[in-house]
Every structure is written in C-alpha cells, then in structure tokens.
mmCIF file of C-alpha atoms in Angstrom:
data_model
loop_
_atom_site.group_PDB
_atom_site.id
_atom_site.type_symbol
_atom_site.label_atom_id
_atom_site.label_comp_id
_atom_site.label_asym_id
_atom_site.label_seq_id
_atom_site.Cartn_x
_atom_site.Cartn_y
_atom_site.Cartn_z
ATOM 1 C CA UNK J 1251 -34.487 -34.798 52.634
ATOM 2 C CA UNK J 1252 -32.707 -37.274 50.084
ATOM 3 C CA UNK J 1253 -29.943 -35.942 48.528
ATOM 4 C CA UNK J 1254 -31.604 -36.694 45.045
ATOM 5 C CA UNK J 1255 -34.434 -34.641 45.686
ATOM 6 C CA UNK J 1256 -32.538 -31.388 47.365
ATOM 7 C CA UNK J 1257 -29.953 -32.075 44.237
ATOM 8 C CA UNK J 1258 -33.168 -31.522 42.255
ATOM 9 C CA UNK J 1259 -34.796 -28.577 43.777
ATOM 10 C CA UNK J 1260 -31.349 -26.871 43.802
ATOM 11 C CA UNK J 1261 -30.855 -27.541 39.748
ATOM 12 C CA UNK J 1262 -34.483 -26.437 39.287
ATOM 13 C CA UNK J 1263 -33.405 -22.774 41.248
ATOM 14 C CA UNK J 1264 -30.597 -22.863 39.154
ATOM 15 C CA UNK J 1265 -32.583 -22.845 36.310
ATOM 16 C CA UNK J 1266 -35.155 -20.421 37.202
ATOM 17 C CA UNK J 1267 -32.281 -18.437 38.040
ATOM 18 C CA UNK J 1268 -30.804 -18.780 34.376
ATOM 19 C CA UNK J 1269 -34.237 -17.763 32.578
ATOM 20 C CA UNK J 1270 -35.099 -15.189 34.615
ATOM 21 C CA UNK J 1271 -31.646 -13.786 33.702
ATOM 22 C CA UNK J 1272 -32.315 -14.066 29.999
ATOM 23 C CA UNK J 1273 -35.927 -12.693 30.182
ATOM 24 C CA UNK J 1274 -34.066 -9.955 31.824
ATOM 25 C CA UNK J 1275 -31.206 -9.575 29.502
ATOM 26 C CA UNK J 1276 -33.605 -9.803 26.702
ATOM 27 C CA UNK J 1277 -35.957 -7.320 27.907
ATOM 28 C CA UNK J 1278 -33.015 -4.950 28.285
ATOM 29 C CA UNK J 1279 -32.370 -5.204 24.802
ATOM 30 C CA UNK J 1280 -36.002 -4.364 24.020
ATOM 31 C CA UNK J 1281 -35.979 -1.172 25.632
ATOM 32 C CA UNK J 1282 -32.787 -0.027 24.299
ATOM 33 C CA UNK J 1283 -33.676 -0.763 20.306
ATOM 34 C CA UNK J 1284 -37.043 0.697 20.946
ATOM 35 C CA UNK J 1285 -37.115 2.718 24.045
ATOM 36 C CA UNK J 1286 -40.493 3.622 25.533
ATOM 37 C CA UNK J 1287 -42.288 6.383 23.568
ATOM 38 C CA UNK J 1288 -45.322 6.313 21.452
ATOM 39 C CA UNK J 1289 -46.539 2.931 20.994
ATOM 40 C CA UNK J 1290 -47.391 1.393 17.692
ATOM 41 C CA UNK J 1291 -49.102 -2.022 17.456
ATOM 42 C CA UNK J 1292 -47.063 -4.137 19.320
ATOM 43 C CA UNK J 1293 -43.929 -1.839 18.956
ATOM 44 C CA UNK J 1294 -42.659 0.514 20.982
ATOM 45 C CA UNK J 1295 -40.627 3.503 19.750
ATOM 46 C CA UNK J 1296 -38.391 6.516 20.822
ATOM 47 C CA UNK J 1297 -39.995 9.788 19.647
ATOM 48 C CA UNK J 1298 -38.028 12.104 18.120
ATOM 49 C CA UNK J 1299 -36.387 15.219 20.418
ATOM 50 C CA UNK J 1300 -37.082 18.723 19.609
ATOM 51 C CA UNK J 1301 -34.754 20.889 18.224
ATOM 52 C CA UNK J 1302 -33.278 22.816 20.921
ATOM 53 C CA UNK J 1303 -30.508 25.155 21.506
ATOM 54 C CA UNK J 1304 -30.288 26.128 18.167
ATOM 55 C CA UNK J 1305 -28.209 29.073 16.938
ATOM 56 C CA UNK J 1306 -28.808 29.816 13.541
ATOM 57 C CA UNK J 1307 -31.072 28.870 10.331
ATOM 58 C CA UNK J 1308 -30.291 27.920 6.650
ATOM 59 C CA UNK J 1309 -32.670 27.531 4.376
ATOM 60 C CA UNK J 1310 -35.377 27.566 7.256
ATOM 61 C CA UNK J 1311 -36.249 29.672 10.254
ATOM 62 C CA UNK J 1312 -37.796 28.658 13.369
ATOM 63 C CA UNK J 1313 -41.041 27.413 12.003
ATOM 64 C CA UNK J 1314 -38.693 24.391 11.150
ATOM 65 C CA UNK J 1315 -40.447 22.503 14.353
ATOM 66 C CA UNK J 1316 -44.223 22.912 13.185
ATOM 67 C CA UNK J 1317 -42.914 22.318 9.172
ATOM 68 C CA UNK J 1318 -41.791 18.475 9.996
ATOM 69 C CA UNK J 1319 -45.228 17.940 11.650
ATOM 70 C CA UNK J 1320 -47.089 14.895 9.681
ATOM 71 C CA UNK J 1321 -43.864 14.323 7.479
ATOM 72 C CA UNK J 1322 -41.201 11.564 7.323
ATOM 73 C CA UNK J 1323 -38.427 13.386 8.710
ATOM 74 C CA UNK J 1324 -34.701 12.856 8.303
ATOM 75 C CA UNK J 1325 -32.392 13.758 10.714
ATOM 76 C CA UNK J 1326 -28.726 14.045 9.475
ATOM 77 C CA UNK J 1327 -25.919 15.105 12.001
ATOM 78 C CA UNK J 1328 -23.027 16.472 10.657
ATOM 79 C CA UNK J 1329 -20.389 18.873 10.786
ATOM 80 C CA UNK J 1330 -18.847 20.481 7.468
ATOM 81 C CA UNK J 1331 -15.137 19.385 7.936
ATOM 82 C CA UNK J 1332 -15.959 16.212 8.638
ATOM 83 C CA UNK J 1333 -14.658 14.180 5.633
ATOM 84 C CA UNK J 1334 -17.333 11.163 6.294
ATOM 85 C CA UNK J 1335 -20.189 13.760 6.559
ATOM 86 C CA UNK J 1336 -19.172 14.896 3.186
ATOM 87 C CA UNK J 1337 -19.392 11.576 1.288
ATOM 88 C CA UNK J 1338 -22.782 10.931 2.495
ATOM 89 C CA UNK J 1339 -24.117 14.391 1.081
ATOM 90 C CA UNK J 1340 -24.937 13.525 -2.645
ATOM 91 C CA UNK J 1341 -26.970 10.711 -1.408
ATOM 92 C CA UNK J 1342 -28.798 13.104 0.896
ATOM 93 C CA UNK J 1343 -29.022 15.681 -1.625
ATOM 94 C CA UNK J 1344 -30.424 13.426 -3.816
ATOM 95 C CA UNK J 1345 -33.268 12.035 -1.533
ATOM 96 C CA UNK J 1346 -34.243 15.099 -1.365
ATOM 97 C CA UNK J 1347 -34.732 16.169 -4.843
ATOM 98 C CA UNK J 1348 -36.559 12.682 -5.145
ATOM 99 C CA UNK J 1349 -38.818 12.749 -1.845
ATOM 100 C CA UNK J 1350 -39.311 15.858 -0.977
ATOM 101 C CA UNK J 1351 -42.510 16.243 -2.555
ATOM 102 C CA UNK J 1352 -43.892 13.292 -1.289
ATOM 103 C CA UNK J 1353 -43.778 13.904 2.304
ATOM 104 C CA UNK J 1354 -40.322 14.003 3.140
ATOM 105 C CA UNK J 1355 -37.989 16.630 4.887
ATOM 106 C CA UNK J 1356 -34.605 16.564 5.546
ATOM 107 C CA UNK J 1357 -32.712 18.607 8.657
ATOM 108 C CA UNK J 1358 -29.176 18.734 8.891
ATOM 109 C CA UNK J 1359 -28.225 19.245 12.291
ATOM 110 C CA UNK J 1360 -25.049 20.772 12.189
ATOM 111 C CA UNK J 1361 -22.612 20.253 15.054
ATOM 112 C CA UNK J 1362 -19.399 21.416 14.949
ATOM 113 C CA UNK J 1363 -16.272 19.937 16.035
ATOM 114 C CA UNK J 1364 -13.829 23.057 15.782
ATOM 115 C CA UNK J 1365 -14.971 26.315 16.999
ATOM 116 C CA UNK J 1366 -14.960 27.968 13.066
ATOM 117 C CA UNK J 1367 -17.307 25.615 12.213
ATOM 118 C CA UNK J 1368 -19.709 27.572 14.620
ATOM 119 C CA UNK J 1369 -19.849 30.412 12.049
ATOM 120 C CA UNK J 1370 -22.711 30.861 10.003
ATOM 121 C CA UNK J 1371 -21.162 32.344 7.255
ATOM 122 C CA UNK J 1372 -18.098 29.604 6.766
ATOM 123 C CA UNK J 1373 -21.649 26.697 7.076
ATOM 124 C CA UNK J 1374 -23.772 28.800 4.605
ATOM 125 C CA UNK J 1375 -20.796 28.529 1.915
ATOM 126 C CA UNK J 1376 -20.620 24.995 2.998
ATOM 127 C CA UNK J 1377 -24.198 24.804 2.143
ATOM 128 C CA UNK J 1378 -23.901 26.403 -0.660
ATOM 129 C CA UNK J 1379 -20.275 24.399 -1.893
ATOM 130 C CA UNK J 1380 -22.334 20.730 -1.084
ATOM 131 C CA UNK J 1381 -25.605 22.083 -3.309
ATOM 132 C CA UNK J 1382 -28.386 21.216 -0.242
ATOM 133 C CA UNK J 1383 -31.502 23.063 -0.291
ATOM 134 C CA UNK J 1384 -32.852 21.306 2.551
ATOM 135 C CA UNK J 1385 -32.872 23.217 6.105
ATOM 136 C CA UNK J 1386 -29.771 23.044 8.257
ATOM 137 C CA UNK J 1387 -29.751 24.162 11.924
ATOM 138 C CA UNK J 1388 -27.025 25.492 13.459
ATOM 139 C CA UNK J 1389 -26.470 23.458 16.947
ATOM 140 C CA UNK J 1390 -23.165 25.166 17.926
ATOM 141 C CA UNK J 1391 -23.607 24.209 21.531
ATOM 142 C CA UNK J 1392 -24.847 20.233 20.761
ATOM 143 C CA UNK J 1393 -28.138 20.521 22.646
ATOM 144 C CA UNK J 1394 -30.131 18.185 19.919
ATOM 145 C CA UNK J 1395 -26.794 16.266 19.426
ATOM 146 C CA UNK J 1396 -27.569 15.263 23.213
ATOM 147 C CA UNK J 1397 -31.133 15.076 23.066
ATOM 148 C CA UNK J 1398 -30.582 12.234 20.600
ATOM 149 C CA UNK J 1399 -28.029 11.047 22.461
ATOM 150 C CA UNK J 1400 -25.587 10.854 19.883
ATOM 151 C CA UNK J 1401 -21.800 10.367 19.924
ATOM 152 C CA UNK J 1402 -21.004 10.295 16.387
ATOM 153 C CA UNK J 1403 -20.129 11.974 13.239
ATOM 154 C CA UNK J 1404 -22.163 11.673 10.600
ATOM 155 C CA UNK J 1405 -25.584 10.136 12.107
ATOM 156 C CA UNK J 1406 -28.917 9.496 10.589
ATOM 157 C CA UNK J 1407 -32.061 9.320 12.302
ATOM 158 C CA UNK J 1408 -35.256 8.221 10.568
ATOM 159 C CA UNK J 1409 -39.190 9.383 11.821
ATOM 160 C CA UNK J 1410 -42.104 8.072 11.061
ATOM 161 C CA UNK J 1411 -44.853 10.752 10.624
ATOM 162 C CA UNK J 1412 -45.999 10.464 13.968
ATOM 163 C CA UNK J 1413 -43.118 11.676 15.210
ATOM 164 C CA UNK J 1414 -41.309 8.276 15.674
ATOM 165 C CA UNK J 1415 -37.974 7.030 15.011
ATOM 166 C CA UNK J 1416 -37.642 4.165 12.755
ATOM 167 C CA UNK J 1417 -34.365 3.856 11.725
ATOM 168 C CA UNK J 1418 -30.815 5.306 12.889
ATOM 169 C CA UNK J 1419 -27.499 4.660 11.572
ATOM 170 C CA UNK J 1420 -23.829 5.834 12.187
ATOM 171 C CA UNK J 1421 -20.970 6.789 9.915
ATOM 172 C CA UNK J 1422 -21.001 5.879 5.670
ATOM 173 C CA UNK J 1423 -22.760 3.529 4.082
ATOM 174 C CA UNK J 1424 -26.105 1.154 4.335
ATOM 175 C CA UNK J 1425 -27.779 4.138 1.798
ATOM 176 C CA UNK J 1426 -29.979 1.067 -0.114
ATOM 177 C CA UNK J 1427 -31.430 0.270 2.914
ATOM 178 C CA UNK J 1428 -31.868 3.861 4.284
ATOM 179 C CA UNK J 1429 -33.674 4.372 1.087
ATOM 180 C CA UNK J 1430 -36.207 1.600 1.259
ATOM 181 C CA UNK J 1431 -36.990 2.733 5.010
ATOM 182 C CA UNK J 1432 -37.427 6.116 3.223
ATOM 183 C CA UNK J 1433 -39.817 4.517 0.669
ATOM 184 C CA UNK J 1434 -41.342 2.656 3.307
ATOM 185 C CA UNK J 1435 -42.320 5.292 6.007
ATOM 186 C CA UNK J 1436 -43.486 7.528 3.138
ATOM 187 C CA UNK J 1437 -45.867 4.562 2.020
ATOM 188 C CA UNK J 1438 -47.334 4.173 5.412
ATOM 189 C CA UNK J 1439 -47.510 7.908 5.654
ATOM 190 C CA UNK J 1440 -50.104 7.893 2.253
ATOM 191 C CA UNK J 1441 -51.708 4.930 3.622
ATOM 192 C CA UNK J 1442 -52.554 6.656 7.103
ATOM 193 C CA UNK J 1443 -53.794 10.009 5.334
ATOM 194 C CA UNK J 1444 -55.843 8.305 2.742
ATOM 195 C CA UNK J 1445 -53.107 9.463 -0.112
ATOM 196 C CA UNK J 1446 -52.504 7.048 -3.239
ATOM 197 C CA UNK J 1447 -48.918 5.928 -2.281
ATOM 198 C CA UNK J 1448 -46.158 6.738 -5.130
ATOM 199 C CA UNK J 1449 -45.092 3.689 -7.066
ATOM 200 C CA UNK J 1450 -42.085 1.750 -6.054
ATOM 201 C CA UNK J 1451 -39.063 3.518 -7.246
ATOM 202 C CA UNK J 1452 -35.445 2.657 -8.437
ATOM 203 C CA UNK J 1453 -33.133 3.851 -5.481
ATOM 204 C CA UNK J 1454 -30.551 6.236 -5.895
ATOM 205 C CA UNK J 1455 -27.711 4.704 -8.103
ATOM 206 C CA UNK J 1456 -24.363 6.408 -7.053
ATOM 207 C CA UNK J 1457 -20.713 5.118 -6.592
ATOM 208 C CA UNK J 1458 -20.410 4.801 -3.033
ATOM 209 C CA UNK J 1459 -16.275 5.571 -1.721
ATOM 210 C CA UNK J 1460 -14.945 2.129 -0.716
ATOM 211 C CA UNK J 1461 -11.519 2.046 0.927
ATOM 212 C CA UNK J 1462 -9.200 -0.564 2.932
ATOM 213 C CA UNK J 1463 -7.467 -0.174 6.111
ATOM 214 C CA UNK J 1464 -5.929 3.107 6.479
ATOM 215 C CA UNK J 1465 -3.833 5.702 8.585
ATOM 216 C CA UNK J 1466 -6.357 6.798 11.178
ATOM 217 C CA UNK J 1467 -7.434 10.276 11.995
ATOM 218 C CA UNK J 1468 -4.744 12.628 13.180
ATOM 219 C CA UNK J 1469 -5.158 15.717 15.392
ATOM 220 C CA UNK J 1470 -2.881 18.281 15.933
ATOM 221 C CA UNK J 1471 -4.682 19.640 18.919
ATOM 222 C CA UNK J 1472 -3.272 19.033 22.368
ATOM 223 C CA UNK J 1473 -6.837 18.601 23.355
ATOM 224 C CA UNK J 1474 -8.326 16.474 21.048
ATOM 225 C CA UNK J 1475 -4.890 14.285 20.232
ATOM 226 C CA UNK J 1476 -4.836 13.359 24.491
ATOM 227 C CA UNK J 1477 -3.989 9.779 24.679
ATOM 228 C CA UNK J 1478 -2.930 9.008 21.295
ATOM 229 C CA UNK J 1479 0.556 8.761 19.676
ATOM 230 C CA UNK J 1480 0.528 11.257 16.723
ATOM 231 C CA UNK J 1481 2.623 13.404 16.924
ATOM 232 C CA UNK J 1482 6.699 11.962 15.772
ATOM 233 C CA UNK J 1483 8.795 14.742 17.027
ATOM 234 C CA UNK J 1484 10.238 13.666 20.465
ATOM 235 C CA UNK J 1485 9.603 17.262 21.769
ATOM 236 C CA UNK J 1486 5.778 16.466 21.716
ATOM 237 C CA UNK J 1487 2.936 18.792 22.894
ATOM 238 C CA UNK J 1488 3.290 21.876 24.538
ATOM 239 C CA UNK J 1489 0.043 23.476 25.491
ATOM 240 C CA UNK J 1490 -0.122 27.202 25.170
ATOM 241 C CA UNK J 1491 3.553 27.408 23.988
ATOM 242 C CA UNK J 1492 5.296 27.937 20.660
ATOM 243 C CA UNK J 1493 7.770 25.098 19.957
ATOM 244 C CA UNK J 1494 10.486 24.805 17.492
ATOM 245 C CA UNK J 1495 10.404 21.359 15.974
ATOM 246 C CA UNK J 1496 13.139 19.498 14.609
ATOM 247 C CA UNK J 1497 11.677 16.495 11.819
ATOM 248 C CA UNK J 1498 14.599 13.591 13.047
ATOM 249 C CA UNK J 1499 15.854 10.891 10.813
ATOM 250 C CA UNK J 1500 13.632 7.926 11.693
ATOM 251 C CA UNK J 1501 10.024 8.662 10.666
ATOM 252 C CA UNK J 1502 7.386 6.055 11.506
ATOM 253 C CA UNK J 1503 4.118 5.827 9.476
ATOM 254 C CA UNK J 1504 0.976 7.164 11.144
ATOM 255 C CA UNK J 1505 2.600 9.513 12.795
ATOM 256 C CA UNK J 1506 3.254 13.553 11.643
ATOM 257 C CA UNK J 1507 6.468 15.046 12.144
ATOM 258 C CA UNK J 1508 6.692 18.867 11.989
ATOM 259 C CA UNK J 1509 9.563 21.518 11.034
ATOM 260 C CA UNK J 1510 9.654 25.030 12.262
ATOM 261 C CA UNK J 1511 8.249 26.999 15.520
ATOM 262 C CA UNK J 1512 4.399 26.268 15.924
ATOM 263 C CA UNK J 1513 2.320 27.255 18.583
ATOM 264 C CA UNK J 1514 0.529 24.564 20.294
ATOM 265 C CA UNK J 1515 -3.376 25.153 20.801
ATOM 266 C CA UNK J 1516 -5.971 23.047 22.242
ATOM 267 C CA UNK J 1517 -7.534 22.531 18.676
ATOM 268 C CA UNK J 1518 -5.356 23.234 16.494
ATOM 269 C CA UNK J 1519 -1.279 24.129 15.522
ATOM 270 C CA UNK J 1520 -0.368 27.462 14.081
ATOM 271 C CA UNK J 1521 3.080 28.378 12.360
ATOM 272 C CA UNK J 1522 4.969 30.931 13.918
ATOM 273 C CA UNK J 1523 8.128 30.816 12.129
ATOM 274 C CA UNK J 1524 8.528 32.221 8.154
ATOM 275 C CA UNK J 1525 8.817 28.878 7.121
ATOM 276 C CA UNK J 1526 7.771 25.104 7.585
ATOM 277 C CA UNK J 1527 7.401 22.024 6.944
ATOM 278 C CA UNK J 1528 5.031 18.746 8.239
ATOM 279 C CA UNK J 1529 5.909 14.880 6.930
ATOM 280 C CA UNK J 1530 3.829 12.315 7.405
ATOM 281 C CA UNK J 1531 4.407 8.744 6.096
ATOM 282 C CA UNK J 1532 0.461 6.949 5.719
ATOM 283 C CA UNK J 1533 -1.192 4.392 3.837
ATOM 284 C CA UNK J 1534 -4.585 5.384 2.044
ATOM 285 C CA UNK J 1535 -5.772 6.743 -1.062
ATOM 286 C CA UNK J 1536 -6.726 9.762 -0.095
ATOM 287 C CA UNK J 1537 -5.458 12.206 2.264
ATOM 288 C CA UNK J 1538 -7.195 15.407 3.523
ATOM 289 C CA UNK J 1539 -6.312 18.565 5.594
ATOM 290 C CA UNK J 1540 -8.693 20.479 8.026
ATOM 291 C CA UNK J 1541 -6.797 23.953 7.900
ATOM 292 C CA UNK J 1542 -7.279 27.433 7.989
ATOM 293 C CA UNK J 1543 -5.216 30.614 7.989
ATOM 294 C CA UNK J 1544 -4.796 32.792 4.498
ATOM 295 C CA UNK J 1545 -1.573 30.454 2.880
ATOM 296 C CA UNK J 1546 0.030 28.463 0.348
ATOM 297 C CA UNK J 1547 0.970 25.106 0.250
ATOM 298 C CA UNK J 1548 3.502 23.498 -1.810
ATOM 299 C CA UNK J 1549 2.225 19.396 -1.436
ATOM 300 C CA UNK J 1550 5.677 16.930 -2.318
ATOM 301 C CA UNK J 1551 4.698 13.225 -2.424
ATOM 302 C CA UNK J 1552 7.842 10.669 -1.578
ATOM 303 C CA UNK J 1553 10.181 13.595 -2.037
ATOM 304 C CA UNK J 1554 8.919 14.814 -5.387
ATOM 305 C CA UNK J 1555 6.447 17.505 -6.363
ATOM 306 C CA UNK J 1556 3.087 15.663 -6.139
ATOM 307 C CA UNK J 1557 1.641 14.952 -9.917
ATOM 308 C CA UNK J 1558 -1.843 15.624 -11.634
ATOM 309 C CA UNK J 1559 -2.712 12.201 -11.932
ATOM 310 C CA UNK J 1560 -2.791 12.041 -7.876
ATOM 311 C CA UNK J 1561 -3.352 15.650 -6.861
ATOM 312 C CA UNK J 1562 -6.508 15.768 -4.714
ATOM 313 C CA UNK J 1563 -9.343 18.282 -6.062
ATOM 314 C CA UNK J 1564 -7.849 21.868 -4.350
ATOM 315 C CA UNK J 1565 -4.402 20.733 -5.592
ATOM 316 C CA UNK J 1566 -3.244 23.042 -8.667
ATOM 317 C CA UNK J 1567 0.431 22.541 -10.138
ATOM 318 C CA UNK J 1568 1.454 21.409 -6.793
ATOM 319 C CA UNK J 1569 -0.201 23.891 -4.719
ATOM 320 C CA UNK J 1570 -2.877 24.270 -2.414
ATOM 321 C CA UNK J 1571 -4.424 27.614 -1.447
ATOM 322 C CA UNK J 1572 -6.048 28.065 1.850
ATOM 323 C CA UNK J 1573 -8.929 30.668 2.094
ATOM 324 C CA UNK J 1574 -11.181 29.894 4.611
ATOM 325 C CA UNK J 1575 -11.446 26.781 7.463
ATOM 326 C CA UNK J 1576 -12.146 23.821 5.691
ATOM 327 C CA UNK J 1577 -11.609 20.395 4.381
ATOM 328 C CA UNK J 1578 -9.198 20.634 1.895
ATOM 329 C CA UNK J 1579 -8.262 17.368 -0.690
ATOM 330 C CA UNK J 1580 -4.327 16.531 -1.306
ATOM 331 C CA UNK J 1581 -4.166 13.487 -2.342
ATOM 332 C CA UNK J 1582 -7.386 10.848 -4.326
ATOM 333 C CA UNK J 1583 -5.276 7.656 -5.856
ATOM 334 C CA UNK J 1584 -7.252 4.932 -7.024
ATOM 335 C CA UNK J 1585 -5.574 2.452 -4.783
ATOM 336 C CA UNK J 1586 -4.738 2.717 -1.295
ATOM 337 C CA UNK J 1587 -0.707 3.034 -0.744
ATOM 338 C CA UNK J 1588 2.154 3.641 1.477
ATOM 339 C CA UNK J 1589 3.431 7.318 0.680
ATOM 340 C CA UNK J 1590 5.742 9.909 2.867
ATOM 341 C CA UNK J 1591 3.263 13.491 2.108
ATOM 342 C CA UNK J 1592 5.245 16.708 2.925
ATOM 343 C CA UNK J 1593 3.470 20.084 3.079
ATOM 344 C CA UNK J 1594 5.484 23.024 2.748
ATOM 345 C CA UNK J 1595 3.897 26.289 4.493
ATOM 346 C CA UNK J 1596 4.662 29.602 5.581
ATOM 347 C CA UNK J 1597 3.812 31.598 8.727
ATOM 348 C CA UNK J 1598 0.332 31.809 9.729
ATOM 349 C CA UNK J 1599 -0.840 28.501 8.214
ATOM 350 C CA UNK J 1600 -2.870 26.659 10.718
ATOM 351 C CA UNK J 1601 -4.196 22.801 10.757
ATOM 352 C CA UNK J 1602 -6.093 21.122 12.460
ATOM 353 C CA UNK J 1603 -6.188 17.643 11.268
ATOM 354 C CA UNK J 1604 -5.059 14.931 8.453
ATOM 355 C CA UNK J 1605 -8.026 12.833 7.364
ATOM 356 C CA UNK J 1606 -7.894 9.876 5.376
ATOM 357 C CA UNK J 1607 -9.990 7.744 2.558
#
C-alpha cells in the first residue's frame, strides 16, 4: 500500500474518530439539560419528582401533590437562615400575589441546614416574619432535595403544566427572566386548556441586593468548618470539648477570633464562660449572625460602639437581642468595607455562623 494512501485512510480514522467524539460529547450535553422524561415536540424534559419524605405542612396539607396538578408550578428550595434564601423572598412573594390566580402555585421546599431549622414552629414564624401565603413543606430529612438532585441553597425549579421542568436556577438573581418563563408557561398553559391568556404584564420592579467581593461564609461548627481556615485562635477546634480561647495580637481578616471558654459542637459554638467576646476583621456591607440561645449582644464596630447609621435591622442602641434561632442583621452599609466587628456575649449565647452581603 503507498504510503500516501495508508497516510490517508489513517487521517480519515482520525477524523471519524474526532466526530464521533463530538456527536458523543454533544449528545451528553443533551441529556443532561433535558434529561429523558416526557417528551414535547422535539424536546425532551425531566419531569418533576414528587414530594416525598415530607414532615410537616404550612399553609397546605397533603393534598399539596393533587393541588399542583394542571398548574405551572414553582419549586423554591430554601432554608430560613439562609441569608440568600431570604433576599429572593419578596420576589417570590410577589409572584405569587400576581400569578396565583392565573394558574400558578408556588412550594417552598424547606430544607434545613441546622437541626432548629427542623422545627415547625421556629419555620411557621419564619413564614409568618417573610409574609408567604404560599405552601411550604417541611423536608427535614432532604428526600425531595435529592429527588431533584439538588446541592444548593436557594434553588428554583420551574414546571410546565404537564408536569415538566422548564427552567431551574441556583442562588440570587436572573428574577426578569424567571418571570418571563413564569409568563410564558402560564401562556402555554391557557393556550392548551382553551383559556384566553392574560395580557403581557410589567414584571415585578424591585431593588435587587448587589454586592462586591466579600468575606465568605464562616462556620463555627467543627463539622461544617472541616477543611477551611476560619477559625484565628491557634488553639483551633476541639470537638466535643469546651475550650478557653485567648483572641492574640495579630488578627487576619476573614478569619474569627474568639474570647472566653466555648464548647465546640459539630454545628455550632456555645459559651460556657460568664463572659465573651468574638472579633472578626471582614470586608462587606453587611454582616449577619445565625445564632440562638436567650442573650444579649453588645455589637462594637473598629473598637467603638456600632452607630445607627450602620446598625443592621435587629440592632437597637448597640444591642442585639437573641430570642429564637435565626438570622439576625448587624451590620447594612451602603458600601462594602474593611471593618474589625466585635460581639460581646454572655454565657449561653450560641452561633452558628457569620454571613455576609
């Protein structure tokens, strides 16, 4: 065989080799943005899961399941300490004031991250705090969170009438275009029942939270802070132990330093001793506690009793009063900064994380 010619036919399998790789690669893609399911057209989509495992009802019961049958369904998972499942709410509230009588319903699927968040109670004053009306389902154990295969905090999943999903989007944000898929599905919804379809309407104007780069999430769990640098104090994590802290004289930013004996859970950090203290240099405009544990917080910002004009919303006169396991707001600047926070507690004052905007 001439060289030319085998030189050829090996080129050509090299080829064939290439493009059946990319029909392959491509087709991959496919299935994962529209994995088999119900087929529409041309299209092929994932159905929505049932909700399963579910331990508790607000503003529903279990007829939930047969309720969303024929309607556009939202999906929203979220968890009510979750600072970026909290700015999404008034859009969510507000879609369903405007859509709800047109064929839309809106679940939140409520998954906690902390173990109080698994209380009805402390979700039905959430519930009632946030001003939704729509159903929320407790999933304490995240049974829907893995039928939907989700890994995030807060998550929106759109279906179609039918049952399909249309649409899904993680974390903040993208709440035009969420909106015009709302519009849209509910349109095709009228179209398929023989329904006049609801003029075009203005979406939802509100001021969405922007922010820059900031100091990242910080958990004072041993089991959730595994792997990451947070904590300052060069005695570190102790699980299961209660550990007098000593705040030394270098403090980097991003990191918390703590005063005082605290006992070290997997979740969360509890103050043992009459008295203490946590510092935290950061940069953000806003800075957030998840805490718990019946106290009083004095809040000093750069070594001076924090003002009015950048007290967060549960700051009064410099103080902060915990009541129940929440989010609680310390600090809302208008632009984002580098600032040393100190928090001044007594015993039995427990946190679980700093959150930042």
């Amino acid at each position: 065989m001439k060289s030319e010619i085998k030189s050829a036919i090996i080129m050509g399998g090299i080829i064939a080799a290439l493009v059946g790789g990319m029909i392959l690669y491509f087709s991959t893609l496919d299935n994962y943005a529209n994995p088999s399911g119900n087929t529409i057209g041309n299209l092929e989509y994932k159905k929505a899961p049932d909700l399963v495992g579910i331990a508790g009802y607000i503003n529903s019961d279990q007829t939930i399941g047969e309720k969303i049958k024929g309607k556009v369904v939202l999906y929203d998972i979220w968890t009510y300490s979750c600072i970026n499942c909290l700015r999404t709410i008034p859009y969510i509230t507000a879609w369903d004031e405007k859509y709800s009588n047109q064929g839309l319903i809106i679940i939140g699927i409520h998954s906690p991250e902390f173990e109080f968040e698994k209380d009805i109670n402390n979700v039905k004053l959430a519930v009632e705090k946030f001003g939704i009306k729509y159903p929320v389902v407790l999933d304490n154990e995240k049974k829907t969170w893995n039928a939907f295969g989700n890994n995030y905090w807060p998550r929106k999943y759109l279906a179609d009438h039918q049952g399909n999903i249309r649409y899904d989007h993680i974390g903040e944000g993208e709440y035009e275009q969420t909106e015009k898929i709302i519009q849209q599905l509910l349109r095709e919804r009228a179209d398929y029942l023989g329904m006049s379809a609801e003029p075009t309407q203005a979406l939802v104007q509100i001021s969405e939270f922007k922010s820059s780069s900031r100091t990242p999430e910080l958990y004072f769990g041993y089991d959730f802070a595994t792997g990451r640098s947070q904590i300052g104090n060069p005695e570190g994590f102790r699980p299961e132990q209660d550990v007098t802290y000593f705040i030394p004289e270098k403090l980097n930013e991003n990191n918390f330093y703590l005063e005082g004996t605290w006992k070290n859970l997997g979740d969360r950090m509890i103050l043992r001793s009459e008295s203490g203290k946590l510092v935290l240099p950061y940069f953000a405009k806003q800075v957030n506690i998840v805490a718990a544990g019946n106290s009083e917080l004095e809040i000093l910002l750069d070594g001076k009793v924090i003002t009015p004009e950048i007290s967060g919303s549960d700051v009064k006169d410099g103080f902060v009063i915990i009541k129940e396991p929440t989010l609680y707001n310390l600090v809302s600047a208008d632009q984002s900064a580098s600032h040393t926070i100190e928090i001044h507690a007594k015993a039995g004052f427990e946190i679980y994380t700093f959150t930042f905007g």
